[in-house]
Short mmCIF file of C-alpha atoms in Angstrom, two decimals:
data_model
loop_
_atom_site.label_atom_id
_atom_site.label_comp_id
_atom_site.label_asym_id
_atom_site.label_seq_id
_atom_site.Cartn_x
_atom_site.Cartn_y
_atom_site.Cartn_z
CA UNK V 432 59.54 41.73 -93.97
CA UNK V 433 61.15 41.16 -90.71
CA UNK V 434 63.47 38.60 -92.42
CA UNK V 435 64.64 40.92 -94.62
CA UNK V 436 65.09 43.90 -91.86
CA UNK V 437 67.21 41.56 -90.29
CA UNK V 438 69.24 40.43 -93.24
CA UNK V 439 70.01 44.01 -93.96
CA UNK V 440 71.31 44.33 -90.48
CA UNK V 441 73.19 41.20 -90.51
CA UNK V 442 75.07 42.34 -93.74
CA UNK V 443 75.57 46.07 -92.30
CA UNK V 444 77.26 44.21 -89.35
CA UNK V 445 79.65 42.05 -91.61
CA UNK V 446 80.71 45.12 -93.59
CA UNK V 447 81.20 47.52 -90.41
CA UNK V 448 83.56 44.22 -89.26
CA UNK V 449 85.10 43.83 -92.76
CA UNK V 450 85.98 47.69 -92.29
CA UNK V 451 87.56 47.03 -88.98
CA UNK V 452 89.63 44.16 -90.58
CA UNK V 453 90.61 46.58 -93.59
CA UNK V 454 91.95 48.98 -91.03
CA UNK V 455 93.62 47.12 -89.23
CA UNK V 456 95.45 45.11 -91.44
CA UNK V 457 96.87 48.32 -93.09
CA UNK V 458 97.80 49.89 -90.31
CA UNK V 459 99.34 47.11 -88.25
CA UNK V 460 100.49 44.67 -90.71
CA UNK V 461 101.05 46.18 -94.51
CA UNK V 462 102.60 49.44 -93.31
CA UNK V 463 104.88 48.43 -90.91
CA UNK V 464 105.95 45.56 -93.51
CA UNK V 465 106.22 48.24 -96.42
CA UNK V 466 108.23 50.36 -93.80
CA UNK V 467 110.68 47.42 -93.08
CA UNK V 468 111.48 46.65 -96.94
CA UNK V 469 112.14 50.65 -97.36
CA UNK V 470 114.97 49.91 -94.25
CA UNK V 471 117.89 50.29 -96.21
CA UNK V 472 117.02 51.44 -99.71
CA UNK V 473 118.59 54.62 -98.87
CA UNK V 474 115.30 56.47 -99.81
CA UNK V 475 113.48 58.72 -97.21
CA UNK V 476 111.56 57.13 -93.77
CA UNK V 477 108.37 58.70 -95.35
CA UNK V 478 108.37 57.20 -98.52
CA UNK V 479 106.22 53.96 -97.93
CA UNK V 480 103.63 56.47 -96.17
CA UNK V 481 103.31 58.67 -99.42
CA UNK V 482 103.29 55.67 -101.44
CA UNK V 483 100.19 54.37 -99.31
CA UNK V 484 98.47 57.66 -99.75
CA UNK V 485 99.19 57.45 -103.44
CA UNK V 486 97.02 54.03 -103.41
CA UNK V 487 94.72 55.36 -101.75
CA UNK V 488 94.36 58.70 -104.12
CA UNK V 489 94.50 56.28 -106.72
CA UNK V 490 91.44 53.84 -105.89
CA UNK V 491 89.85 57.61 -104.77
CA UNK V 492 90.23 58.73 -108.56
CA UNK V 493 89.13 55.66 -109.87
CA UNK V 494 85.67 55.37 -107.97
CA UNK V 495 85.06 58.80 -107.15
CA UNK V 496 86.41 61.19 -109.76
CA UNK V 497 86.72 59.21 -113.30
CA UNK V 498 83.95 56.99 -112.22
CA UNK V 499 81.65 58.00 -110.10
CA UNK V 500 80.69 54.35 -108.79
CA UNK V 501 79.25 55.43 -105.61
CA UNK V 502 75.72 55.69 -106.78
CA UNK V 503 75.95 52.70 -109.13
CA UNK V 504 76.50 51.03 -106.14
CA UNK V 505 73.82 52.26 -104.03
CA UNK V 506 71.33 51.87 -106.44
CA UNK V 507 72.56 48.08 -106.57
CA UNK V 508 72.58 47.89 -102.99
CA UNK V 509 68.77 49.09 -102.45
CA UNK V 510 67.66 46.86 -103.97
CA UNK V 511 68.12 44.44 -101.39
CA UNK V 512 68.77 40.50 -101.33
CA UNK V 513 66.70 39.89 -104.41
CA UNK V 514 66.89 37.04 -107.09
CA UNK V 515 67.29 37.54 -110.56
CA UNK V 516 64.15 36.53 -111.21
CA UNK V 517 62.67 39.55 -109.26
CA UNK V 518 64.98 42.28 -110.68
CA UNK V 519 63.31 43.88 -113.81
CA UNK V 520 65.49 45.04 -116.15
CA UNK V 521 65.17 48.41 -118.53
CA UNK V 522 62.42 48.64 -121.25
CA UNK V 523 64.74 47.42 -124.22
CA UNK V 524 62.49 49.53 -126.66
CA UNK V 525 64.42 52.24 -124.97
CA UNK V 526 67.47 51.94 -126.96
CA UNK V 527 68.98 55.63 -125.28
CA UNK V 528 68.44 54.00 -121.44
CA UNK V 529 69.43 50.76 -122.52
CA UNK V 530 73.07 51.87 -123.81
CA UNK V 531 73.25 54.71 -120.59
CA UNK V 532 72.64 51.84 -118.57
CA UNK V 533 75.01 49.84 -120.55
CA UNK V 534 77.95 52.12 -119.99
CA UNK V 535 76.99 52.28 -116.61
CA UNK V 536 77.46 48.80 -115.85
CA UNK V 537 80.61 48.63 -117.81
CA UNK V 538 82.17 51.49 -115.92
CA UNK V 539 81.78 50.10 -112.77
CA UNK V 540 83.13 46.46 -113.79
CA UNK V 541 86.36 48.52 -114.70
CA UNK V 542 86.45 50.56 -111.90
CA UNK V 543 85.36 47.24 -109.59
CA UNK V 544 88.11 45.29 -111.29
CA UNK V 545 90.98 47.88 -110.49
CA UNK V 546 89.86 47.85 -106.99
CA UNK V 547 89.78 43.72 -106.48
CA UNK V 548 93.13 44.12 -108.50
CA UNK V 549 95.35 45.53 -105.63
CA UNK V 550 93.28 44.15 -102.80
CA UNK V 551 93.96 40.55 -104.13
CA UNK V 552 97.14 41.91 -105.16
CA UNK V 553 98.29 41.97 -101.38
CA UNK V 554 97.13 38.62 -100.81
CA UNK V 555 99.54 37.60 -103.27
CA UNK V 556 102.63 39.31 -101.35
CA UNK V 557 101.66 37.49 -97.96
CA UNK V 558 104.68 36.95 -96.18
CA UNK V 559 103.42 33.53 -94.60
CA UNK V 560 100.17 31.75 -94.26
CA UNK V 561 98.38 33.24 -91.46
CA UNK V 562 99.04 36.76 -93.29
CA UNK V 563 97.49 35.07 -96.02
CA UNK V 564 94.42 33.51 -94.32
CA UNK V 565 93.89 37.23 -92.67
CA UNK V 566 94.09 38.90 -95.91
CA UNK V 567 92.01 36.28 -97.45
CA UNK V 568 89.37 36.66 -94.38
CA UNK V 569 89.08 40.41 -95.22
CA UNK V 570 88.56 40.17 -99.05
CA UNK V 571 85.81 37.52 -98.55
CA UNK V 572 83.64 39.62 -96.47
CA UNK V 573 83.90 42.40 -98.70
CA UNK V 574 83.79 41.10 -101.95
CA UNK V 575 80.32 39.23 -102.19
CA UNK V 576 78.61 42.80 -101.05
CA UNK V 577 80.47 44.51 -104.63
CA UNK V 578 79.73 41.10 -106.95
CA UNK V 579 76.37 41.15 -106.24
CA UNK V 580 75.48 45.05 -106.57
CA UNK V 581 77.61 44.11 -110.23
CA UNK V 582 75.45 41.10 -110.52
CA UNK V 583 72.33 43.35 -110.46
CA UNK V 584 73.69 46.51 -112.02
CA UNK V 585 73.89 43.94 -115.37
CA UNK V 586 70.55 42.50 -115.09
CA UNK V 587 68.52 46.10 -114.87
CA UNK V 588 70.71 46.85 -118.33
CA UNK V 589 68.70 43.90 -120.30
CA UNK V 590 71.57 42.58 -121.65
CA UNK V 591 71.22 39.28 -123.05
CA UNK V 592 72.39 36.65 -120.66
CA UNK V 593 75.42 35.01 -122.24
CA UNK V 594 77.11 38.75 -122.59
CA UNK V 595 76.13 39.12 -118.36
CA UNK V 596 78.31 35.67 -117.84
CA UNK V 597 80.98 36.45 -120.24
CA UNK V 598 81.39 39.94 -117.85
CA UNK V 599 80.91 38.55 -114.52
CA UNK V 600 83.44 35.58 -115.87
CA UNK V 601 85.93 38.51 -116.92
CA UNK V 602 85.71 40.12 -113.31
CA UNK V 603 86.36 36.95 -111.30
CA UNK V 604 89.37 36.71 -113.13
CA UNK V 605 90.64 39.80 -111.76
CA UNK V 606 91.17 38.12 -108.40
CA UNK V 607 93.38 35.23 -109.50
CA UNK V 608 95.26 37.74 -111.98
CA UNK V 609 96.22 39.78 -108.71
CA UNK V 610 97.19 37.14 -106.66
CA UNK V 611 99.47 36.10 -109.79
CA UNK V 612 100.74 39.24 -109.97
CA UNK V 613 101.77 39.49 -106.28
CA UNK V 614 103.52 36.24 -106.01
CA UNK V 615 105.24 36.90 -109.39
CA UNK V 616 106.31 40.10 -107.33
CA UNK V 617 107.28 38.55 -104.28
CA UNK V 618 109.23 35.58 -105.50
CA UNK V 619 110.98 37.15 -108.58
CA UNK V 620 111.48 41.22 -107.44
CA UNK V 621 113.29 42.61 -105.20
CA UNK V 622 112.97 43.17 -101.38
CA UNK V 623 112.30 47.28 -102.87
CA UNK V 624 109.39 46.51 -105.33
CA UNK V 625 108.06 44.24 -102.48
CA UNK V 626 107.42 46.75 -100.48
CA UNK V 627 106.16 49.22 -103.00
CA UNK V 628 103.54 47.01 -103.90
CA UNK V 629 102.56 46.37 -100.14
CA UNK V 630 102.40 50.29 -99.84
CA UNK V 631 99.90 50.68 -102.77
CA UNK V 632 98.31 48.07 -101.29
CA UNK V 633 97.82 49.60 -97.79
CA UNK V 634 96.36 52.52 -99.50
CA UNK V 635 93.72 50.71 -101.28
CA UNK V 636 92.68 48.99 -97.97
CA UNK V 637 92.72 52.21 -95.82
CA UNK V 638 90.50 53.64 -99.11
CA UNK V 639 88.04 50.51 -98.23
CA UNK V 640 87.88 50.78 -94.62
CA UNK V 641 87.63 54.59 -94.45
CA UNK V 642 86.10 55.92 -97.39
CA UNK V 643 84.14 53.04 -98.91
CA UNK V 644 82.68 50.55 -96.13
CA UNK V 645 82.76 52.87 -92.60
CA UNK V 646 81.77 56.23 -94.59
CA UNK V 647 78.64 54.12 -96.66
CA UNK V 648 77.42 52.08 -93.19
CA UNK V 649 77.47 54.89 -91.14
CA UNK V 650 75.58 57.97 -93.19
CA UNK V 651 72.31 56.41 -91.91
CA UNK V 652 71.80 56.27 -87.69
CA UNK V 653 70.12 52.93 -87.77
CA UNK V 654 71.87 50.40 -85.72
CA UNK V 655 75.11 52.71 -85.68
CA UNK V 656 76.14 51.22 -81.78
CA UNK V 657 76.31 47.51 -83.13
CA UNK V 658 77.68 48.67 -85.96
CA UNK V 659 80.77 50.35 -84.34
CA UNK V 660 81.07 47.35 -82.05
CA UNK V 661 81.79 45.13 -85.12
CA UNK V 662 83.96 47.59 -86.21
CA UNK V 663 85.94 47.72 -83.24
CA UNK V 664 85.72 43.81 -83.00
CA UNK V 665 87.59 43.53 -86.69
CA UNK V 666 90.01 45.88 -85.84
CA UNK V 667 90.81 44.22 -82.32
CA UNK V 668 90.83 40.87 -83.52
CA UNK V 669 93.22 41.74 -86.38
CA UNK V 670 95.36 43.09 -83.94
CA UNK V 671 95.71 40.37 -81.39
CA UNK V 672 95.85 37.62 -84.45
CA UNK V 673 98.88 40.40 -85.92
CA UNK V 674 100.31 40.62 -82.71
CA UNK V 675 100.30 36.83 -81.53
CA UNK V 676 101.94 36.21 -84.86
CA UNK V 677 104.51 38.47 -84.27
CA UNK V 678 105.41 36.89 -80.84
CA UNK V 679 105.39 33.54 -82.50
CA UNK V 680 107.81 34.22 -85.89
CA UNK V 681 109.87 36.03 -82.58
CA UNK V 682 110.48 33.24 -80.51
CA UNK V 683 111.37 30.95 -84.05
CA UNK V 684 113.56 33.08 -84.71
#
C-alpha cells in the first residue's frame, strides 16, 4: 500500500513538473518564435496571439466539448499502476456495455491522437537541437500518463487482443506522423506557415499546462505544496535552459 501511495505521488510530481515545462515553453520559447516569423508579414502584432488561442480552443473542443475525454481519463487514471493482468474487462455477454465501452475507447484514441498530433507537431518545427531536446523532454513526461489510461481504457472494453495492438500501434504512429509533418513544414514552407504552425502549437501546450495537467493535479489538496514546487521547478528550469540558449545563439552570432 505504501508503495503505491508513493507511486501516485511520484507521478503527481512528474505531471505538476511536465505542466511547468508546458508553460513555459509556450510562453518563453513558441510565442516569442511565432511572434518573430509574423515580423514582417504585414499582418497585425496580435495575430500569432489569436492564432495560439485558436489552438488552444481547438484542443478545448476536441477533449471537452465533442469528446468529453475528461472522465475517460479519470476513470483510466484511478485505476492506478495496474497490469493487464489485474484489469478486468466488461462482461462480454453484455453486448450494449461492450459496444458503449467500445465507442468510448475509440473516441478518446481520436481525440488522444489530435492532441499528440500538434504537440509532436512542434517538435518537428524545432529551430535547433536543444529546442528539440526541450520539446522532446516535455512530451515524454506527459505522454506515458495518456498511453497508459488508453492502454487500460481498451482492456476494460474486452476487445480481443490483436484489435487492442492494431489501435495502440495506430496511435504511436501519430507521434512520428507529427514530427513529419513539422519538418515537412519547416524545411519546405515558408518563414509565414512556420510560424502559424508554432502558434497552434503554443496553444495546444498552454491547453496542457493550464487546463489539462495543473487544473487535473490540483482539484484534490493532497500534496498540493510539492506539487507547486515542481511546477515552479519546470517552469524555472525551462526558462534558464531558454534563456542560456538565447545568450549562446547571441554571442555566435
Amino acid at each position: 500500500m505504501r508503495r503505491f501511495t508513493e507511486s501516485k505521488v511520484g507521478i503527481s510530481m512528474a505531471n505538476a513538473f511536465s505542466g511547468g515545462v508546458f508553460l513555459s515553453l509556450a510562453f518563453g520559447h513558441m510565442l516569442p518564435h511565432a511572434a518573430h516569423g509574423f515580423e514582417n508579414s504585414g499582418l497585425p502584432e496580435s495575430t500569432p496571439f489569436y492564432l495560439t488561442l485558436t489552438g488552444y480552443l481547438l484542443i478545448f473542443f476536441v477533449e471537452k466539448i465533442a469528446f468529453d475525454t475528461h472522465e475517460m481519463l479519470h476513470d483510466a487514471h484511478d485505476n492506478g499502476p495496474q497490469s493487464p493482468s489485474t484489469i478486468k474487462p466488461i462482461d462480454s455477454s453484455n453486448s450494449a456495455q461492450v459496444a458503449a465501452s467500445g465507442r468510448s475507447a475509440t473516441v478518446l484514441l481520436l481525440a488522444l491522437s489530435v492532441h499528440s498530433l500538434f504537440e509532436t507537431m512542434a517538435l518537428g518545427l524545432s529551430t535547433s537541437r536543444l529546442n528539440a531536446l526541450l520539446l522532446a523532454m516535455s512530451i515524454g513526461l506527459h505522454q506515458p500518463a495518456e498511453s497508459l489510461a488508453l492502454l487500460v481504457s481498451f482492456l476494460k472494453t474486452g476487445l480481443p487482443q490483436g484489435k487492442i495492438v492494431k489501435m495502440l500501434a495506430l496511435f504511436s504512429c501519430v507521434g512520428p506522423l507529427g514530427v513529419g509533418l513539422g519538418v515537412a513544414a519547416a524545411q519546405y514552407a515558408g518563414d509565414l506557415v512556420d510560424a502559424v504552425l508554432v502558434s497552434l502549437a503554443a496553444g495546444t501546450f498552454v491547453y496542457v499546462g493550464a487546463t489539462e495537467v495543473v487544473a487535473d493535479e490540483f482539484e484534490t489538496p493532497h500534496h498540493k505544496w510539492k506539487k507547486f514546487a515542481a511546477l515552479l521547478g519546470g517552469v524555472v528550469l525551462i526558462a534558464y535552459i531558454t534563456s542560456w540558449a538565447e545568450l549562446l545563439e547571441g554571442r555566435a552570432t
